[in-house]
Coordinates of N, CA and C in Angstrom, one line a residue:
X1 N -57.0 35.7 -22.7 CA -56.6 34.8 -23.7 C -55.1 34.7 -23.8
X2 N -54.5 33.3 -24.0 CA -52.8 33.3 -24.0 C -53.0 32.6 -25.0
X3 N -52.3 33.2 -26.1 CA -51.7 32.7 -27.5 C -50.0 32.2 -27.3
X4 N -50.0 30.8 -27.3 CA -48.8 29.5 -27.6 C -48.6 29.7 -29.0
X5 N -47.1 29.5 -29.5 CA -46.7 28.8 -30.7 C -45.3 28.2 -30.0
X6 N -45.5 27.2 -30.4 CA -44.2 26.1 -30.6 C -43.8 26.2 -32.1
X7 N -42.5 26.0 -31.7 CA -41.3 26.0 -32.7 C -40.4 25.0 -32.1
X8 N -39.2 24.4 -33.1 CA -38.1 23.7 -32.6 C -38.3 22.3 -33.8
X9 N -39.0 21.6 -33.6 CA -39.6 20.6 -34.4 C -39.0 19.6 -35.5
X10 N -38.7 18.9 -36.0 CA -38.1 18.1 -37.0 C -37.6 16.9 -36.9
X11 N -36.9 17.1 -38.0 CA -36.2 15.1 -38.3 C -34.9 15.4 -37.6
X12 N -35.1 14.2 -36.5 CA -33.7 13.9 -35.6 C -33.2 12.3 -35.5
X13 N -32.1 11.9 -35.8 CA -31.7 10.6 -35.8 C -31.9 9.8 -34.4
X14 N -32.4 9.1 -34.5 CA -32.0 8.4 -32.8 C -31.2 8.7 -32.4
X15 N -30.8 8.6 -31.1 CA -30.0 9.3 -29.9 C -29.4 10.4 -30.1
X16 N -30.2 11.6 -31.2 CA -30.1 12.7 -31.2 C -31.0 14.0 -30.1
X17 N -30.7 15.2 -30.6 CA -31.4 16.0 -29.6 C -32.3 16.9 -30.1
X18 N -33.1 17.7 -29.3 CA -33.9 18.8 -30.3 C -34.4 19.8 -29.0
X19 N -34.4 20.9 -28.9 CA -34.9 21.6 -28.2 C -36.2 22.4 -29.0
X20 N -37.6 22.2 -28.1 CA -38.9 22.7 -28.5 C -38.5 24.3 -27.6
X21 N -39.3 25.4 -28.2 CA -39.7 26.3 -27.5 C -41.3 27.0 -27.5
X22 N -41.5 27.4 -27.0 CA -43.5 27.6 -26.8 C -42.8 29.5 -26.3
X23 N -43.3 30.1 -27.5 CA -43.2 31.4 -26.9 C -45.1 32.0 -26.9
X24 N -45.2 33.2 -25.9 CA -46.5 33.5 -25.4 C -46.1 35.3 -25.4
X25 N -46.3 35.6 -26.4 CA -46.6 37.5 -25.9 C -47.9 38.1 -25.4
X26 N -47.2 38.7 -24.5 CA -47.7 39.4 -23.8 C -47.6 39.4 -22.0
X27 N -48.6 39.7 -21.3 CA -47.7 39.8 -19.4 C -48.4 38.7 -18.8
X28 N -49.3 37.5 -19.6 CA -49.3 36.8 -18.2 C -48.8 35.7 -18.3
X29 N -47.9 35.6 -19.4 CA -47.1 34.1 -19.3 C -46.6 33.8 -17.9
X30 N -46.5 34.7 -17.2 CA -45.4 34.4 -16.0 C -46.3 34.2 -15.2
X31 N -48.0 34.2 -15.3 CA -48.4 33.6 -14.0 C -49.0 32.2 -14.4
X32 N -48.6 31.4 -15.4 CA -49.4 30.6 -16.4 C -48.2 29.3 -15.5
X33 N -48.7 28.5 -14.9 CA -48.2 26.7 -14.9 C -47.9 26.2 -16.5
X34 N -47.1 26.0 -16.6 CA -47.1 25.4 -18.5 C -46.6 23.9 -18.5
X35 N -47.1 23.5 -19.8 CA -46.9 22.1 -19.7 C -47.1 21.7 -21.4
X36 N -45.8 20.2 -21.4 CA -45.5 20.1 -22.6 C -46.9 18.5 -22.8
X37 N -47.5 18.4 -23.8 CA -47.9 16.8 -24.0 C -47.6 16.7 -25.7
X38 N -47.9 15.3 -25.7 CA -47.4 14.8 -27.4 C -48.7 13.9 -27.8
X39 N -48.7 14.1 -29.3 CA -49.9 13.0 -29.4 C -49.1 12.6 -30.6
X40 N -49.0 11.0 -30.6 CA -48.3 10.2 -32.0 C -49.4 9.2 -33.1
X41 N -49.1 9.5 -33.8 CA -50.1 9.1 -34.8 C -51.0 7.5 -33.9
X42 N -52.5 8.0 -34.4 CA -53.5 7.4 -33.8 C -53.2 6.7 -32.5
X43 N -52.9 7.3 -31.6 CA -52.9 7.6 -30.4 C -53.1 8.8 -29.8
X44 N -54.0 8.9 -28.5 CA -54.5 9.7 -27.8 C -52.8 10.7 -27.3
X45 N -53.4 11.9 -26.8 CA -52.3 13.1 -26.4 C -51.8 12.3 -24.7
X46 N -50.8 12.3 -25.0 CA -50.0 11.8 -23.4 C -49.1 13.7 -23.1
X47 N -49.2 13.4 -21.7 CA -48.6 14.2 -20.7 C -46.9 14.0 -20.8
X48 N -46.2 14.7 -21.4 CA -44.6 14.8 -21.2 C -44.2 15.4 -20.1
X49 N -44.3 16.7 -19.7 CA -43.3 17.5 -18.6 C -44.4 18.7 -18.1
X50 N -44.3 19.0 -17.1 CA -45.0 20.1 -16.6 C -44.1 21.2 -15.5
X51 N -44.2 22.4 -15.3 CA -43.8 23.3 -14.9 C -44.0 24.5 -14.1
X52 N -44.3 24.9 -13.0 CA -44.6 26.0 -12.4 C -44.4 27.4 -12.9
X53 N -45.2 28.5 -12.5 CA -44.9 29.5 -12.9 C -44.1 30.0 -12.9
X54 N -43.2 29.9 -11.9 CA -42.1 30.6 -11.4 C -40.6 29.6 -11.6
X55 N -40.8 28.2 -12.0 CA -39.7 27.3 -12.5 C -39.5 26.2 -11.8
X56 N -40.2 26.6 -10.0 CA -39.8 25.8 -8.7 C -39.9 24.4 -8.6
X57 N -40.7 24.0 -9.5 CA -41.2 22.5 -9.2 C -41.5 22.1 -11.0
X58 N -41.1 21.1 -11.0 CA -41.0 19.9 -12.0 C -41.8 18.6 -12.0
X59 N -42.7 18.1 -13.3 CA -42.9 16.5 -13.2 C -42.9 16.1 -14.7
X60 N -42.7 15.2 -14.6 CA -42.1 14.5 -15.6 C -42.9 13.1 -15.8
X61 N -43.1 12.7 -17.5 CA -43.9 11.5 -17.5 C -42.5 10.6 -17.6
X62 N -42.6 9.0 -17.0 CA -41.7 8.3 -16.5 C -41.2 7.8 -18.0
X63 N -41.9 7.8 -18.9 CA -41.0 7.3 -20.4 C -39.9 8.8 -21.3
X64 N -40.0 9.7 -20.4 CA -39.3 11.2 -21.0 C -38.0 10.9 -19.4
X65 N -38.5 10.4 -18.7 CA -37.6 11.0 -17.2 C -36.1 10.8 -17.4
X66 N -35.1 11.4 -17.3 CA -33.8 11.3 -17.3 C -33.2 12.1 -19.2
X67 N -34.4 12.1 -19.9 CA -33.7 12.5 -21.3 C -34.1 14.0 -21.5
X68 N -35.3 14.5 -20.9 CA -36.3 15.4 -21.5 C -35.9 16.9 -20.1
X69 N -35.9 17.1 -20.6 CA -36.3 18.7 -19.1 C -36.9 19.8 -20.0
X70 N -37.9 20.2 -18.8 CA -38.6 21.5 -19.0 C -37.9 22.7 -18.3
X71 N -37.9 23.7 -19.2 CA -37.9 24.5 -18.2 C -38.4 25.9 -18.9
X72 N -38.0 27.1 -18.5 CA -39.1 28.5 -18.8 C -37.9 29.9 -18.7
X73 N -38.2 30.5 -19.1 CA -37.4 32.1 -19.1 C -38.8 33.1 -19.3
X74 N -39.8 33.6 -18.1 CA -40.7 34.2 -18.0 C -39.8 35.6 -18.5
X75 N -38.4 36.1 -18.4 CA -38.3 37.4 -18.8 C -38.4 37.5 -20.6
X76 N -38.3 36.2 -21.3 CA -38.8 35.8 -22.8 C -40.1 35.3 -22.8
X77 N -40.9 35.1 -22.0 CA -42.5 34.7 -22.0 C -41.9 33.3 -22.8
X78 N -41.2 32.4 -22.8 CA -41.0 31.2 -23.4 C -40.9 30.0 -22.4
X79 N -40.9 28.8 -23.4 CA -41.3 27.5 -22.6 C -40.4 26.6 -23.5
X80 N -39.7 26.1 -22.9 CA -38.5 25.4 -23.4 C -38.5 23.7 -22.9
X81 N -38.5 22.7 -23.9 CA -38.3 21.4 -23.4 C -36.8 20.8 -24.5
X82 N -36.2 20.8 -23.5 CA -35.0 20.2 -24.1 C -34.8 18.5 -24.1
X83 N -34.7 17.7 -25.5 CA -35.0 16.4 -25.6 C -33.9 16.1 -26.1
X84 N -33.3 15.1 -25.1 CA -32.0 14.0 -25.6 C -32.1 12.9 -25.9
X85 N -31.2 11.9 -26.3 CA -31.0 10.4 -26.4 C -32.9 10.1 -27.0
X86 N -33.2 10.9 -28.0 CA -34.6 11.0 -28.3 C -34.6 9.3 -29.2
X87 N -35.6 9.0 -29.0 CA -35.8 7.1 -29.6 C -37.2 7.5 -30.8
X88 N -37.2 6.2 -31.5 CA -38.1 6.3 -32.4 C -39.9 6.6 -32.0
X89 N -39.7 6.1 -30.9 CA -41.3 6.2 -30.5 C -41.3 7.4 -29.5
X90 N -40.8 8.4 -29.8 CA -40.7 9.8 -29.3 C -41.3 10.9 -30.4
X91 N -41.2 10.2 -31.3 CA -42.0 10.7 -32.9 C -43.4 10.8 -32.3
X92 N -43.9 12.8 -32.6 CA -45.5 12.6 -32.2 C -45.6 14.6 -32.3
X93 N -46.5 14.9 -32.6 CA -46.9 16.2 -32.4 C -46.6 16.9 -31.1
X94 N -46.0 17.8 -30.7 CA -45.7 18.2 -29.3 C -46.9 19.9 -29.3
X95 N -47.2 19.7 -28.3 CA -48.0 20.6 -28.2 C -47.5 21.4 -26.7
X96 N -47.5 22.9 -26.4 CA -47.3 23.5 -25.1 C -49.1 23.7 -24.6
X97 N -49.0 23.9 -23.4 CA -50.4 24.1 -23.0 C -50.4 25.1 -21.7
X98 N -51.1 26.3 -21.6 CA -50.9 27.2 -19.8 C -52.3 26.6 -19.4
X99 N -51.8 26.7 -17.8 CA -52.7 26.0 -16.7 C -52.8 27.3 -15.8
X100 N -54.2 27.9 -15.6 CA -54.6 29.3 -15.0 C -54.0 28.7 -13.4
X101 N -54.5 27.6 -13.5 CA -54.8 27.3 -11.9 C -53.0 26.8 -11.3
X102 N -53.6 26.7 -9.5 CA -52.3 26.9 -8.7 C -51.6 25.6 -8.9
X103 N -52.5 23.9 -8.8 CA -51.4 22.6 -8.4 C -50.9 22.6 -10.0
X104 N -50.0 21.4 -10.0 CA -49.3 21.5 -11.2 C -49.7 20.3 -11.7
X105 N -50.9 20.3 -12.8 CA -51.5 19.4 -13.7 C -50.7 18.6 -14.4
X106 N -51.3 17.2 -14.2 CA -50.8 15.9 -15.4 C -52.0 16.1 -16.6
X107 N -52.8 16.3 -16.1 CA -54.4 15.6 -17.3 C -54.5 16.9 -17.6
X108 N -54.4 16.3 -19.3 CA -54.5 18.0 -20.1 C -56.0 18.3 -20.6
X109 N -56.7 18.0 -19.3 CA -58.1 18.6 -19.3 C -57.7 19.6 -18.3
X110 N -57.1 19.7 -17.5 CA -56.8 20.8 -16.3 C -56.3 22.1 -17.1
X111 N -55.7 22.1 -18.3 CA -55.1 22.8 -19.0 C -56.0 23.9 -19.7
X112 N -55.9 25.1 -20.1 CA -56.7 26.1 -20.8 C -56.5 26.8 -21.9
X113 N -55.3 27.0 -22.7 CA -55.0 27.1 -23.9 C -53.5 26.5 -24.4
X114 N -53.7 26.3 -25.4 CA -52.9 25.2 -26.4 C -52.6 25.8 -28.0
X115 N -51.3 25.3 -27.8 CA -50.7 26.0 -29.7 C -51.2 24.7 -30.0
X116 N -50.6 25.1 -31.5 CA -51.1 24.5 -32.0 C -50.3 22.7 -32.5
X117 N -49.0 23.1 -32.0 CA -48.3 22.0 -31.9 C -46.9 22.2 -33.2
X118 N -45.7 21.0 -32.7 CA -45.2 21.0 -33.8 C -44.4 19.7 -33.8
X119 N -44.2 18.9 -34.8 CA -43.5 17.5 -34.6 C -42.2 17.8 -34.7
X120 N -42.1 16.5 -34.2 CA -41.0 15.9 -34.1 C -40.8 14.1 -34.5
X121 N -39.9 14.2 -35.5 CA -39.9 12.9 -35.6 C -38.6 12.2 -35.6
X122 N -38.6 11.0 -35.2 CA -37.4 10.8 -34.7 C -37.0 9.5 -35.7
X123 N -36.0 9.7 -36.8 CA -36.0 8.4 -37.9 C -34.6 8.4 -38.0
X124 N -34.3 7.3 -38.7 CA -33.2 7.1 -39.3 C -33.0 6.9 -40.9

């Protein structure tokens, strides 16, 4: 069992910034694929950023590409998504998720445990 909580979350003005973190205690964060998705009011959870266990490889959904990066500090069991130039329709529950298995999943059906989430809303 891996227990996620995200933190970071709130009211950010357009083209402001916000860093999410997903911390996981205990030893097997560091063999866990992790991956960020969002779900915005009545709409379905979309795929934001995903990450290897070890940090090597990156993907990115094409509406985050160029503002958002993922990345991880397995010596803090944490999961870190840093979000810039953030726009109004970036507003939506962010949730972390670990992926047991080896490729690096888009479809967060591949995915095996999940916090519980934390928003972010992006207003003026």
């Amino acid at each position: 069992q891996v227990h996620l909580v995200e933190s970071g979350g709130g009211l950010v003005q357009p083209g402001g910034s916000l860093r999410l973190s997903c911390a996981s205690p205990g030893p097997t964060f560091s063999t866990y694929n992790m991956g960020w998705f969002r779900q915005a009011p009545g709409k379905e959870r979309e795929f934001v950023a995903a990450i290897t266990w070890a940090g090597g490889r990156t993907r990115y959904s094409d509406s985050i590409l160029g503002r958002f990066t993922i990345s991880r500090d397995n010596a803090k069991n944490t999961l870190y998504l840093q979000m810039s130039s953030l726009k109004p329709e970036d507003t939506a529950v962010y949730f972390c998720a670990a992926d047991r298995s080896g490729p690096l999943h888009l479809n967060e059906y591949e995915y095996d445990y999940w916090g519980k989430g934390t928003q972010v809303t992006v207003s003026s």
